[in-house]
Amino acid sequence: MERPVPGGLPGEKEEERVLVSEKSWRPCPKARRRLRGCLEWVKQQLFRVGEDWYFLFILGVLMATISFVMDLFVARLYEAHRWLYQEVGDILVLKYLSWTMYPMALAAFSTGFSQSITPYSGGSGIPELKTILTGVVLEDYLAIQNFGAKVVGLTCTLASGSTVFLGKVGPFVHLSAMAAAYLGKMRTSVMREYENKFKQNEMLVAAQAVGVATVFGAPISGVLFSIEVMASHFAVRDYWRGFFAATCGAFVFRLLAVFNSEQDTIAAVFKSDLKIDFPFDLLETFFFAILGVVCGLVGCAYLFCQRWLLAAVKENRLTAKLLATDKPIYTVLVVLLLASITFPPGLGQLMASRLTMKEYLTSLFDNRTWGVLVPNASSVADPPGVDPRGLWQEWYHPSATIFGTLAFFLLMKFWMLILATTLPLPAGYFMPIFIYGATIGRLLGETVALLFPQGLRSEGDPHPVIPGGYALAGAAAFSGSVTHAISTALLVCETTGHLGHVLPVVLAVLVANAITQKHQPSFYDGTIIVKKLPYLPRIRSRHMVSYQVVVEEFMERQVVALAKGGGFEEVLVALDASVNAEYPVVESAGSPTLVGTVSRAQLVAFLQSHKHPQAPSGEKLTTMGTLGDNCAIEPIMLQLSPWTSLHQAHHLFELLKLQRIFVTRFGELVGAVSRVEVRGGGRNKGVTKEGISGGTRRGQAPIPPPLSPCSCEERLRSSPTPSDDFWGPQGSPPQGCRPWQDWGS
């Protein structure tokens, strides 16, 4: 019998009425189907060459636009500061207030705004991103809400000018990574694919190069620098992605400058006019090598002091309390100190404090010899930026000479830059060390030009020394030594458009890196140490005896395993015993043959769907069932032998971004190795930077018991770095200790 529809005709079916209603809301079904088919065809044609090209292009264009717009805002804010400083007249008190209050307000707002949105927006972000690329999950650092906080905070930090003396390279790499992570999610939804971690990692690798390229307009060195600084292993298949995205970003970044009438054509960011016909004499190679030695030694001192100060600030009761509860107050106090020292009528006149970060480099790369130039009295009184050729006069002081101002700048900025790295605001630290290295090179170049006014050759045509070439080499050598990178030699060539000094620049960079890498970790690795991020450090020891340390000597022997025929009680005991993400499954309690792994989520679902043997009989849950029948057991793709060396295990963890590997002997489960055991393996065996000084080997006495957690924690509190043994300054607690992230809790 047909059921009538309320309000309808007699005999009309409800089903027919529903169909009519649906068609009334969606007219023209044929046209809609054709349009949908056309859109699918266009999508197939566009993505025929690969969808990666489009998302990488979007990433490069997006970050280039953000970088250019940020530079415009920073320039406007800095010009406002200059205008305010000039408009207050000659009243010294008002000048001091205008010079100090402006950067204090901007820095305080940068800290307060960024920290109020998310606490992960401070610093450069490169240490955290470097940890993420090793396989550690730090999702909060790539959250999209972190993006806006970092953009606004970084703009205010850069607008503070050379008073704070910070850059934007590191934060822009972090911003590019966040944009790449978001574009990766968009790609998943557009392509209707499952979320692929390998695709996400490819986008993050390309984002590193984009971040550097959109700051300096240097795509080639941007790719190489990102590989050196961020990756321990690099997949060649990601090479073209980085180059394509970096080239798009650098091209758009320089193209926007042309559209804004800043330049007539696409050119280098810090274009120099150094001579190309005879850039340097062959005998000057010796002085470039000396420059590399100086930059390496200064780099070691800088890295040690910077790491020590970061740890001291966290351990000091007053500063630790301020950084925990009142970060803007700490920022205001530090910026007040820095601004007071750089006040132009005071000590700032000996440090060229009126120059911006870009004007610093433009003046230091000047091809003229400052020691023989005569300053123009009228130009000295003008504000900087009116005549780029007259920027060098900011370094001139009648009572100090050029050599005195350059030396005083190096002395003061050494500790001022280290102090600025403790500020909890979004900031980059590459540009300051780049300028600092250029100042070292300029001072050495001016000294060589003073000693040899006609050049180093006494015969033939005179070829005077060009101090600007030494500034190029110094910038590359010092920044390369601090970051443990060689690509900075190419970076200075791309940013200045000058290739005449490429060989002596590379020589200085190699010498500086040889010294620094031997004695200190890089700037970003040192930050990882102080922040105690779960990063797997490299093995510093290359002694042949160190290869005799095997997995059996430091693996975790007490492994929580489940039998294939285990039931409710066995699963419950295993989940209570550990918090691992996956558990090994063996054949049976009497046969420890490893058959696979099962995830913790499946075990929880197993407990939820089964009834406890002692539960009341009224519950409608399954009472029978085993682990092998109800859970999907994943096969083992990789396992270690007890005789696998520590170096081989470390290489696998780095290359495959692993978190844990099980150890088997003839197929039977005997232990497990995680990142904690790999980091602590060298410590347990007494391996130091010089080799093996103690411990046991196969066939000798058993391993001595590990240190107690209490003694380890006391050793950590007594030193700013966890260890100086096998890992150098990047050590970890021995086996048996609590994870060092939990120490002090």
XYZ file of C-alpha atoms in Angstrom:
745
model
C 0.000 0.000 0.000
C 1.330 3.401 -0.967
C 1.824 5.895 1.819
C 0.663 9.418 0.868
C 2.969 12.327 1.288
C 1.717 15.113 3.566
C 0.625 18.045 1.462
C 0.986 16.064 -1.764
C -1.344 14.435 -4.240
C -3.069 11.219 -3.284
C -1.067 8.188 -4.298
C 2.204 10.043 -4.633
C 5.082 8.072 -3.199
C 7.392 9.606 -0.628
C 10.397 8.337 -2.587
C 9.265 10.122 -5.752
C 8.675 13.356 -3.831
C 12.232 13.178 -2.402
C 13.737 12.696 -5.859
C 11.819 15.646 -7.229
C 13.005 17.772 -4.289
C 16.636 16.859 -4.877
C 16.420 17.704 -8.579
C 14.808 21.023 -7.814
C 17.861 22.059 -5.759
C 20.399 20.891 -8.382
C 19.259 21.987 -11.834
C 20.945 21.076 -15.130
C 22.445 17.711 -14.121
C 23.933 17.135 -17.588
C 25.688 20.523 -17.607
C 27.050 19.898 -14.148
C 28.395 16.500 -15.157
C 30.068 18.000 -18.225
C 31.608 20.799 -16.168
C 32.878 18.308 -13.610
C 34.377 16.230 -16.384
C 36.078 19.285 -17.892
C 37.589 20.214 -14.565
C 38.911 16.679 -14.091
C 40.415 16.775 -17.600
C 42.111 20.120 -16.912
C 43.446 18.750 -13.628
C 44.886 15.702 -15.387
C 46.525 17.856 -18.058
C 48.021 20.272 -15.537
C 49.394 17.548 -13.303
C 50.679 15.437 -16.192
C 54.181 16.868 -15.695
C 53.911 16.296 -11.952
C 52.123 18.225 -9.247
C 55.385 18.920 -7.388
C 56.330 21.650 -9.857
C 53.253 23.732 -9.056
C 53.519 23.497 -5.281
C 57.262 24.256 -5.360
C 56.593 27.262 -7.588
C 53.904 28.491 -5.193
C 56.282 28.032 -2.270
C 59.045 30.063 -3.928
C 56.752 32.892 -5.052
C 54.984 33.070 -1.694
C 58.173 33.309 0.370
C 59.750 35.807 -2.053
C 56.712 38.060 -1.771
C 56.707 37.849 2.027
C 60.440 38.592 2.147
C 60.131 41.634 -0.098
C 57.097 43.052 1.707
C 58.834 42.512 5.038
C 61.881 44.431 3.796
C 59.609 47.313 2.753
C 57.967 47.504 6.176
C 61.328 47.282 7.928
C 62.749 50.078 5.773
C 59.766 52.321 6.535
C 59.977 51.666 10.275
C 63.712 52.290 10.320
C 63.324 55.546 8.373
C 60.750 56.609 10.948
C 63.333 55.994 13.670
C 65.914 58.110 11.815
C 63.395 60.883 11.291
C 62.461 60.885 14.980
C 66.131 60.964 16.006
C 66.820 63.975 13.773
C 63.651 65.890 14.612
C 64.283 66.057 18.353
C 67.083 68.554 17.703
C 70.321 68.839 19.638
C 68.854 68.098 23.067
C 70.982 65.184 24.230
C 68.376 63.722 26.591
C 65.710 63.633 23.891
C 68.170 62.128 21.446
C 69.021 59.380 23.915
C 65.353 58.634 24.612
C 64.477 58.518 20.917
C 67.459 56.257 20.223
C 66.718 53.774 23.013
C 62.931 53.794 23.449
C 62.131 53.035 19.796
C 64.009 49.691 19.556
C 62.955 48.810 23.097
C 59.287 49.171 22.179
C 59.668 47.177 18.970
C 61.657 44.385 20.626
C 59.244 44.178 23.571
C 56.274 43.971 21.191
C 58.071 41.328 19.127
C 58.670 39.199 22.208
C 55.246 39.679 23.779
C 53.232 39.186 20.591
C 55.083 36.131 19.327
C 55.195 34.447 22.745
C 51.513 35.117 23.373
C 50.549 33.345 20.152
C 52.888 30.383 20.531
C 56.022 29.805 22.631
C 57.765 28.137 19.668
C 58.197 31.293 17.588
C 61.315 32.571 19.368
C 64.841 32.164 18.042
C 65.773 31.159 14.526
C 63.986 27.805 14.313
C 66.848 26.078 12.482
C 67.866 23.824 15.431
C 64.289 22.590 15.785
C 63.914 22.095 12.038
C 67.214 20.230 11.945
C 65.846 17.919 14.633
C 62.594 17.395 12.720
C 64.481 16.347 9.586
C 66.148 13.523 11.530
C 62.766 11.884 12.090
C 61.771 13.388 15.444
C 58.179 14.652 15.547
C 57.893 18.289 16.693
C 54.565 19.231 15.142
C 54.089 22.420 17.155
C 57.077 24.028 15.458
C 55.419 23.682 12.032
C 51.906 24.733 13.094
C 50.313 27.365 10.879
C 49.515 29.685 13.827
C 53.257 29.914 14.400
C 53.633 31.452 10.933
C 51.842 34.730 11.589
C 53.447 35.192 14.997
C 56.920 34.739 13.527
C 56.293 37.102 10.591
C 55.069 39.951 12.810
C 57.714 39.351 15.464
C 60.546 39.143 12.926
C 59.450 42.385 11.268
C 59.630 44.233 14.585
C 62.994 42.648 15.392
C 64.509 43.748 12.085
C 63.027 47.235 12.477
C 65.067 47.606 15.661
C 68.039 47.992 13.328
C 71.706 47.519 14.069
C 71.061 48.377 17.712
C 69.967 44.802 18.344
C 72.138 43.553 15.451
C 70.074 40.546 14.332
C 69.075 39.149 10.932
C 66.350 37.113 9.266
C 67.946 34.073 7.571
C 67.110 31.495 10.255
C 63.505 32.597 10.836
C 62.886 32.660 7.091
C 64.049 29.073 6.786
C 61.583 28.246 9.571
C 58.814 30.216 7.850
C 59.490 28.412 4.569
C 59.252 25.074 6.358
C 55.897 26.024 7.897
C 54.586 27.149 4.497
C 55.845 23.917 2.930
C 54.122 21.818 5.601
C 50.836 23.639 4.989
C 51.193 23.315 1.197
C 51.866 19.624 1.697
C 48.521 19.262 3.465
C 46.831 21.196 0.653
C 48.474 18.900 -1.863
C 47.084 15.867 -0.036
C 43.543 17.260 -0.157
C 43.779 18.401 -3.795
C 45.245 15.140 -5.068
C 42.962 13.100 -2.767
C 45.878 11.021 -1.568
C 46.870 9.613 1.764
C 49.250 11.660 3.856
C 52.787 10.672 2.845
C 55.631 11.484 5.211
C 58.205 11.095 2.453
C 56.451 13.757 0.369
C 56.311 16.047 3.399
C 60.034 15.585 3.949
C 60.737 16.458 0.297
C 58.813 19.706 0.660
C 60.700 20.559 3.867
C 64.046 19.957 2.158
C 63.079 22.333 -0.658
C 61.836 24.885 1.869
C 65.284 25.146 3.452
C 66.794 26.350 0.182
C 63.901 28.749 -0.436
C 64.408 30.397 2.944
C 68.040 31.270 2.189
C 67.455 32.146 -1.474
C 64.668 34.644 -0.745
C 66.855 36.534 1.729
C 70.036 36.867 -0.323
C 68.665 36.306 -3.833
C 71.203 33.472 -4.167
C 69.585 30.186 -5.305
C 72.724 28.070 -5.828
C 74.397 28.836 -2.522
C 70.991 28.672 -0.836
C 70.603 25.031 -1.860
C 74.157 24.115 -0.893
C 73.986 25.976 2.432
C 70.737 24.266 3.387
C 72.242 20.856 2.607
C 75.374 21.519 4.658
C 73.654 23.025 7.671
C 70.435 21.021 7.870
C 71.100 17.506 6.590
C 73.436 14.728 7.680
C 72.358 12.696 4.611
C 70.813 14.167 1.480
C 68.749 12.335 -1.145
C 69.837 13.314 -4.658
C 66.236 13.042 -5.864
C 65.452 16.148 -3.766
C 68.200 18.162 -5.469
C 66.106 19.471 -8.350
C 63.234 20.360 -6.037
C 65.454 22.608 -3.971
C 66.992 24.274 -7.018
C 63.648 24.846 -8.736
C 61.937 26.332 -5.688
C 65.005 28.411 -4.746
C 65.380 29.754 -8.278
C 61.703 30.757 -8.418
C 61.989 32.458 -5.034
C 65.228 34.314 -5.802
C 63.999 35.425 -9.237
C 60.705 36.795 -7.920
C 62.486 38.450 -4.980
C 64.818 40.387 -7.269
C 62.046 41.010 -9.820
C 59.924 42.749 -7.202
C 62.840 45.106 -6.525
C 62.819 46.072 -10.203
C 59.062 46.644 -10.146
C 59.521 48.845 -7.073
C 62.098 50.977 -8.966
C 64.863 50.018 -6.545
C 67.016 48.655 -9.378
C 67.047 48.888 -13.156
C 67.466 45.168 -13.692
C 67.921 41.953 -11.736
C 71.243 42.308 -9.930
C 73.041 41.146 -6.797
C 71.697 42.238 -3.413
C 75.027 43.725 -2.268
C 76.455 44.645 -5.652
C 80.137 45.627 -5.420
C 82.501 47.389 -7.812
C 85.619 45.395 -7.021
C 88.230 45.152 -9.768
C 88.162 42.066 -11.932
C 91.181 42.639 -14.224
C 93.671 42.186 -11.320
C 91.717 41.315 -8.145
C 94.670 40.158 -6.021
C 98.355 39.374 -6.198
C 99.530 35.792 -5.910
C 101.548 36.640 -2.794
C 98.378 37.834 -1.083
C 97.259 34.203 -0.842
C 99.390 33.971 2.295
C 97.404 36.776 3.945
C 94.110 35.156 2.942
C 95.274 31.977 4.693
C 96.136 34.049 7.776
C 92.643 35.551 7.586
C 91.208 32.026 7.639
C 93.252 31.190 10.736
C 92.078 34.348 12.516
C 88.432 33.704 11.607
C 88.728 30.090 12.786
C 90.188 31.047 16.160
C 87.685 33.854 16.702
C 84.908 31.480 15.618
C 85.966 28.936 18.265
C 85.945 31.625 20.946
C 82.561 32.918 19.770
C 80.930 29.461 19.754
C 82.279 28.571 23.195
C 81.204 31.868 24.763
C 77.797 31.810 23.097
C 77.024 28.294 24.303
C 78.302 29.117 27.780
C 76.175 32.266 28.029
C 73.013 30.480 26.860
C 73.498 27.878 29.579
C 74.398 30.515 32.186
C 71.270 32.563 31.438
C 69.105 29.481 31.926
C 70.856 28.505 35.161
C 70.928 31.956 36.744
C 68.010 32.370 39.122
C 67.084 35.925 38.110
C 67.364 35.547 34.333
C 65.729 32.127 34.406
C 62.747 33.579 36.269
C 62.451 36.466 33.813
C 62.629 34.136 30.820
C 60.015 31.883 32.380
C 57.455 34.512 33.412
C 58.386 37.968 32.044
C 60.146 37.562 28.708
C 59.341 41.123 27.487
C 60.997 42.587 30.606
C 64.175 40.619 29.944
C 64.107 41.818 26.326
C 63.662 45.451 27.377
C 66.600 45.292 29.791
C 68.959 43.728 27.231
C 67.919 46.092 24.422
C 68.303 49.082 26.750
C 71.894 48.051 27.427
C 72.663 47.503 23.745
C 71.009 50.754 22.658
C 72.824 52.762 25.325
C 76.187 51.473 24.138
C 75.415 52.188 20.464
C 74.144 55.731 21.157
C 75.829 57.789 18.376
C 77.050 60.724 20.516
C 78.611 58.180 22.882
C 80.415 54.960 22.072
C 78.273 54.524 18.981
C 80.403 57.016 17.056
C 83.260 54.502 17.241
C 81.061 51.664 15.924
C 79.277 53.249 12.919
C 76.028 52.652 14.793
C 73.909 54.805 12.449
C 74.272 52.281 9.609
C 71.710 49.604 8.848
C 72.648 45.961 8.391
C 72.685 46.326 4.599
C 74.680 49.547 4.774
C 77.251 47.792 6.952
C 77.970 45.271 4.198
C 77.830 47.868 1.422
C 80.445 49.983 3.184
C 82.700 47.058 4.135
C 82.743 45.740 0.544
C 83.928 49.132 -0.753
C 86.783 48.698 -3.254
C 88.640 51.793 -2.054
C 91.312 51.850 0.640
C 89.923 53.859 3.559
C 93.344 54.612 5.008
C 94.229 56.938 2.112
C 90.853 58.671 1.788
C 90.187 62.108 3.223
C 86.743 62.541 4.814
C 84.457 65.323 3.660
C 83.349 67.395 6.634
C 79.965 68.173 5.099
C 79.306 64.519 4.269
C 80.108 63.369 7.804
C 77.227 65.431 9.170
C 74.724 63.998 6.669
C 72.670 60.978 7.660
C 73.899 57.684 6.176
C 72.260 56.461 3.016
C 72.353 59.827 1.204
C 75.521 58.897 -0.701
C 76.466 55.195 -0.790
C 80.025 56.143 -1.669
C 80.259 58.102 1.557
C 79.185 55.330 3.910
C 82.809 54.675 4.823
C 82.889 58.003 6.651
C 80.658 56.502 9.343
C 83.726 54.433 10.279
C 85.952 57.486 10.485
C 86.723 59.228 13.770
C 89.444 61.878 14.130
C 90.842 60.482 17.374
C 90.628 56.771 16.554
C 91.396 56.398 12.798
C 89.887 53.665 10.671
C 91.877 50.947 12.411
C 90.681 52.036 15.853
C 86.992 52.081 14.923
C 87.155 48.694 13.186
C 88.989 47.132 16.141
C 86.603 48.706 18.664
C 83.634 47.469 16.634
C 84.996 43.910 16.718
C 85.686 44.066 20.446
C 82.270 45.399 21.431
C 80.132 43.476 18.971
C 81.705 40.196 20.061
C 79.938 40.160 23.413
C 76.976 42.284 22.300
C 76.105 39.773 19.577
C 76.429 36.874 22.010
C 74.141 38.674 24.453
C 71.605 39.362 21.685
C 71.330 35.628 20.956
C 69.711 35.127 24.366
C 66.720 37.324 23.477
C 63.442 35.312 23.320
C 62.217 36.880 20.081
C 62.152 35.743 16.434
C 65.603 36.546 15.033
C 68.307 35.225 12.750
C 71.969 34.999 13.652
C 73.654 34.447 10.278
C 73.679 38.047 9.018
C 75.372 39.419 12.182
C 78.233 36.915 11.969
C 78.430 37.628 8.241
C 78.976 41.327 8.956
C 81.344 40.543 11.815
C 83.501 38.417 9.531
C 83.506 41.141 6.883
C 84.804 43.572 9.529
C 87.625 41.172 10.437
C 88.579 40.916 6.776
C 88.358 44.684 6.291
C 90.670 45.344 9.233
C 93.243 42.848 7.960
C 92.954 44.222 4.419
C 93.471 47.801 5.559
C 96.502 46.660 7.575
C 98.041 44.908 4.555
C 97.341 47.969 2.401
C 99.073 50.160 4.991
C 102.127 47.893 5.087
C 102.327 47.589 1.307
C 100.920 50.803 -0.193
C 102.146 49.960 -3.723
C 101.278 46.283 -3.553
C 103.341 43.252 -2.680
C 105.390 43.306 -5.897
C 108.324 45.703 -6.131
C 108.756 45.183 -9.894
C 106.427 45.996 -12.787
C 103.228 47.958 -12.611
C 101.952 48.673 -9.096
C 98.842 46.746 -8.027
C 97.564 48.131 -4.725
C 95.910 45.856 -2.189
C 92.086 45.857 -2.282
C 90.738 45.622 1.303
C 87.241 44.925 -0.023
C 88.438 41.514 -1.224
C 89.571 40.672 2.294
C 86.141 41.726 3.571
C 84.551 39.217 1.184
C 86.850 36.453 2.395
C 86.337 37.387 6.043
C 82.550 37.343 5.754
C 82.618 33.893 4.141
C 85.299 32.460 6.446
C 83.820 33.561 9.770
C 80.203 32.719 8.901
C 81.344 29.402 7.439
C 83.366 28.519 10.516
C 80.512 29.332 12.879
C 77.966 27.302 10.857
C 80.425 24.601 9.665
C 79.586 25.365 6.025
C 81.756 25.727 2.914
C 79.009 27.142 0.690
C 79.408 30.581 2.272
C 82.280 31.079 -0.198
C 79.771 30.848 -3.032
C 77.223 32.885 -1.088
C 79.419 36.002 -0.960
C 80.063 35.673 -4.693
C 76.358 35.433 -5.508
C 75.285 38.242 -3.200
C 77.965 40.643 -4.516
C 78.168 39.482 -8.148
C 81.967 39.291 -7.857
C 83.898 36.129 -8.750
C 87.409 37.568 -8.914
C 88.274 36.540 -5.347
C 86.598 33.113 -5.370
C 89.824 31.096 -4.931
C 91.263 33.026 -1.956
C 87.766 33.142 -0.426
C 87.486 29.347 -0.650
C 90.978 29.017 0.851
C 90.055 31.194 3.831
C 86.796 29.291 4.366
C 88.549 25.916 4.317
C 91.220 27.004 6.789
C 88.646 28.515 9.152
C 86.451 25.403 8.997
C 89.386 23.103 9.629
C 90.092 24.898 12.900
C 86.523 25.313 14.133
C 85.195 21.860 13.272
C 88.071 20.300 15.189
C 87.336 22.113 18.449
C 83.704 23.302 18.569
C 80.246 22.213 17.377
C 78.464 24.490 14.957
C 76.271 27.346 16.129
C 73.073 25.373 15.516
C 74.414 22.165 17.062
C 75.456 24.134 20.137
C 71.935 25.512 20.431
C 70.568 21.972 20.170
C 72.842 20.956 23.046
C 71.717 23.800 25.294
C 68.024 23.331 24.440
C 68.410 19.559 24.945
C 66.568 18.691 21.761
C 66.354 14.964 20.893
C 68.890 15.211 18.099
C 71.293 12.397 17.172
C 74.783 13.936 17.084
C 77.572 12.760 14.838
C 80.358 10.505 16.069
C 83.447 12.612 16.615
C 85.865 9.731 17.123
C 87.381 8.192 13.998
C 89.920 5.998 15.764
C 90.033 2.433 14.388
C 89.455 0.928 17.837
C 86.132 2.760 18.124
C 84.722 0.519 15.385
C 85.028 -2.458 17.745
C 82.171 -1.143 19.912
C 79.205 -3.334 18.959
C 75.463 -3.224 19.583
C 75.552 -6.068 22.109
C 77.511 -3.904 24.526
C 74.982 -1.064 24.847
C 71.616 -2.410 23.659
C 68.541 -2.520 25.878
C 68.233 -6.102 27.078
C 64.991 -5.861 29.050
C 62.531 -5.590 26.158
C 58.786 -5.861 26.718
C 57.617 -8.466 24.201
C 54.295 -10.167 23.538
C 53.659 -13.767 22.583
C 51.650 -14.406 19.449
C 49.132 -16.376 21.459
C 48.892 -13.888 24.314
C 45.550 -12.748 25.613
C 43.979 -9.902 27.562
C 46.136 -10.086 30.673
C 49.414 -10.293 28.746
C 48.522 -7.240 26.642
C 47.451 -5.285 29.721
C 50.720 -6.050 31.515
C 52.755 -5.014 28.474
C 50.962 -1.682 28.103
C 51.457 -0.934 31.794
C 55.138 -1.872 31.670
C 56.189 0.590 28.946
C 54.920 3.419 26.756
C 56.524 2.330 23.487
C 54.812 3.100 20.196
C 55.237 -0.493 19.020
C 55.900 -3.843 20.682
C 57.762 -6.894 19.369
C 55.756 -10.084 18.898
C 57.477 -13.441 19.385
C 56.328 -16.920 18.447
C 55.564 -18.018 22.006
C 56.704 -17.557 25.574
C 59.114 -20.464 25.227
C 60.288 -19.590 21.713
C 61.548 -15.961 21.433
C 61.651 -16.030 17.638
C 60.709 -12.550 16.422
C 57.748 -12.641 14.039
C 56.796 -8.958 13.794
C 55.571 -5.895 15.642
C 52.215 -4.546 16.741
C 51.384 -0.901 17.399
C 50.230 0.408 20.748
C 47.002 1.718 19.195
C 46.042 -1.795 18.086
C 46.747 -3.173 21.530
C 44.506 -0.528 23.093
C 41.765 -1.413 20.608
C 42.269 -5.083 21.499
C 41.672 -4.329 25.183
C 38.598 -2.244 24.415
C 37.009 -5.012 22.369
C 37.730 -7.839 24.840
C 36.507 -8.523 28.348
C 38.748 -9.004 31.329
C 38.635 -12.617 32.568
C 37.525 -11.424 36.021
C 34.906 -8.959 34.707
C 31.159 -9.524 35.428
C 29.418 -11.813 33.001
C 26.873 -9.167 32.014
C 29.293 -7.236 29.771
C 28.729 -7.893 26.077
C 32.372 -8.196 25.058
C 34.471 -10.958 23.598
C 35.969 -13.210 26.214
C 38.199 -15.295 23.966
C 40.753 -14.277 21.395
C 44.507 -13.987 21.068
C 46.849 -11.311 19.865
C 47.683 -13.151 16.662
C 44.013 -13.602 15.744
C 42.745 -10.070 16.439
C 45.683 -7.738 15.688
C 47.538 -7.068 12.462
C 51.168 -8.027 13.058
C 53.532 -6.019 10.876
C 56.543 -7.900 9.490
C 60.039 -6.848 10.536
C 61.712 -4.915 7.727
C 65.015 -4.239 9.488
C 66.806 -5.777 12.438
C 70.293 -5.610 13.881
C 72.730 -8.291 14.843
C 74.404 -8.157 18.262
C 77.716 -7.839 16.432
C 76.712 -4.786 14.390
C 79.142 -1.958 15.107
C 78.125 1.319 16.718
C 79.129 3.234 13.592
C 76.878 1.067 11.417
C 73.925 1.449 13.787
C 74.457 5.210 13.957
C 74.555 5.393 10.163
C 71.264 3.477 9.862
C 69.525 5.714 12.390
C 70.662 8.817 10.507
C 69.969 7.551 7.013
C 66.558 5.952 7.627
C 65.440 8.386 10.377
C 64.680 5.476 12.709
C 63.540 5.657 16.307
C 64.026 2.049 17.416
C 65.444 -1.200 16.004
C 65.188 -4.693 17.469
C 68.254 -6.904 17.862
C 68.066 -10.617 17.041
C 70.497 -13.518 17.287
C 69.666 -16.335 14.841
C 66.124 -14.964 14.612
C 65.550 -14.791 18.370
C 64.854 -11.457 20.061
C 67.693 -10.471 22.394
C 67.305 -6.700 22.765
C 66.465 -3.348 21.217
C 68.354 -0.186 20.320
C 66.822 3.298 20.340
C 68.348 6.731 19.850
C 69.061 6.947 23.577
C 71.194 3.804 23.472
C 73.006 4.943 20.322
C 73.851 8.285 21.902
C 74.961 6.608 25.116
C 76.867 3.761 23.466
C 80.148 5.595 23.226
C 79.895 6.891 26.784
C 79.430 3.381 28.190
C 82.493 2.106 26.373
C 84.818 4.877 27.472
C 85.322 6.111 23.916
C 86.676 9.658 23.750
C 87.704 11.983 20.970
C 91.162 10.385 21.054
C 89.885 6.771 20.875
C 88.979 4.053 23.368
C 90.516 4.617 26.754
C 88.690 1.923 28.693
C 85.617 -0.267 28.776
C 85.236 -3.864 27.611
C 85.319 -5.739 24.356
C 83.924 -9.022 23.220
C 85.370 -11.896 25.181
C 86.381 -9.757 28.159
C 84.737 -9.004 31.473
C 81.091 -7.923 31.466
C 80.103 -4.296 31.169
C 80.280 -2.387 34.455
C 76.926 -1.234 35.825
C 75.742 2.128 34.473
C 75.843 5.285 36.501
C 72.828 6.041 38.604
C 70.443 8.736 37.363
C 71.313 10.876 40.369
C 75.043 10.935 39.584
C 74.387 11.648 35.923
C 72.108 14.548 36.726
C 74.665 15.978 39.129
C 77.312 15.802 36.400
C 75.000 17.596 33.980
C 74.251 20.382 36.470
C 77.957 20.933 37.075
C 78.723 21.556 33.389
C 76.959 23.609 30.700
C 77.348 20.735 28.229
C 76.228 17.159 28.861
C 79.503 15.490 27.884
C 82.967 15.981 26.499
C 83.671 12.320 25.878
C 82.787 10.192 22.892
C 80.375 12.689 21.340
C 82.541 15.701 22.116
C 80.207 18.417 23.368
C 77.121 16.524 22.192
C 76.953 13.704 24.735
C 74.059 11.822 26.243
C 73.408 9.944 29.492
C 74.594 6.341 29.786
C 72.343 3.344 29.615
C 70.100 3.003 32.649
C 69.582 6.725 33.221
C 66.346 8.550 32.793
C 66.012 10.436 29.467
C 67.878 13.680 29.877
C 64.792 15.610 28.739
C 63.199 14.550 32.066
C 66.144 15.474 34.286
C 65.262 18.109 36.817
C 61.563 17.222 36.736
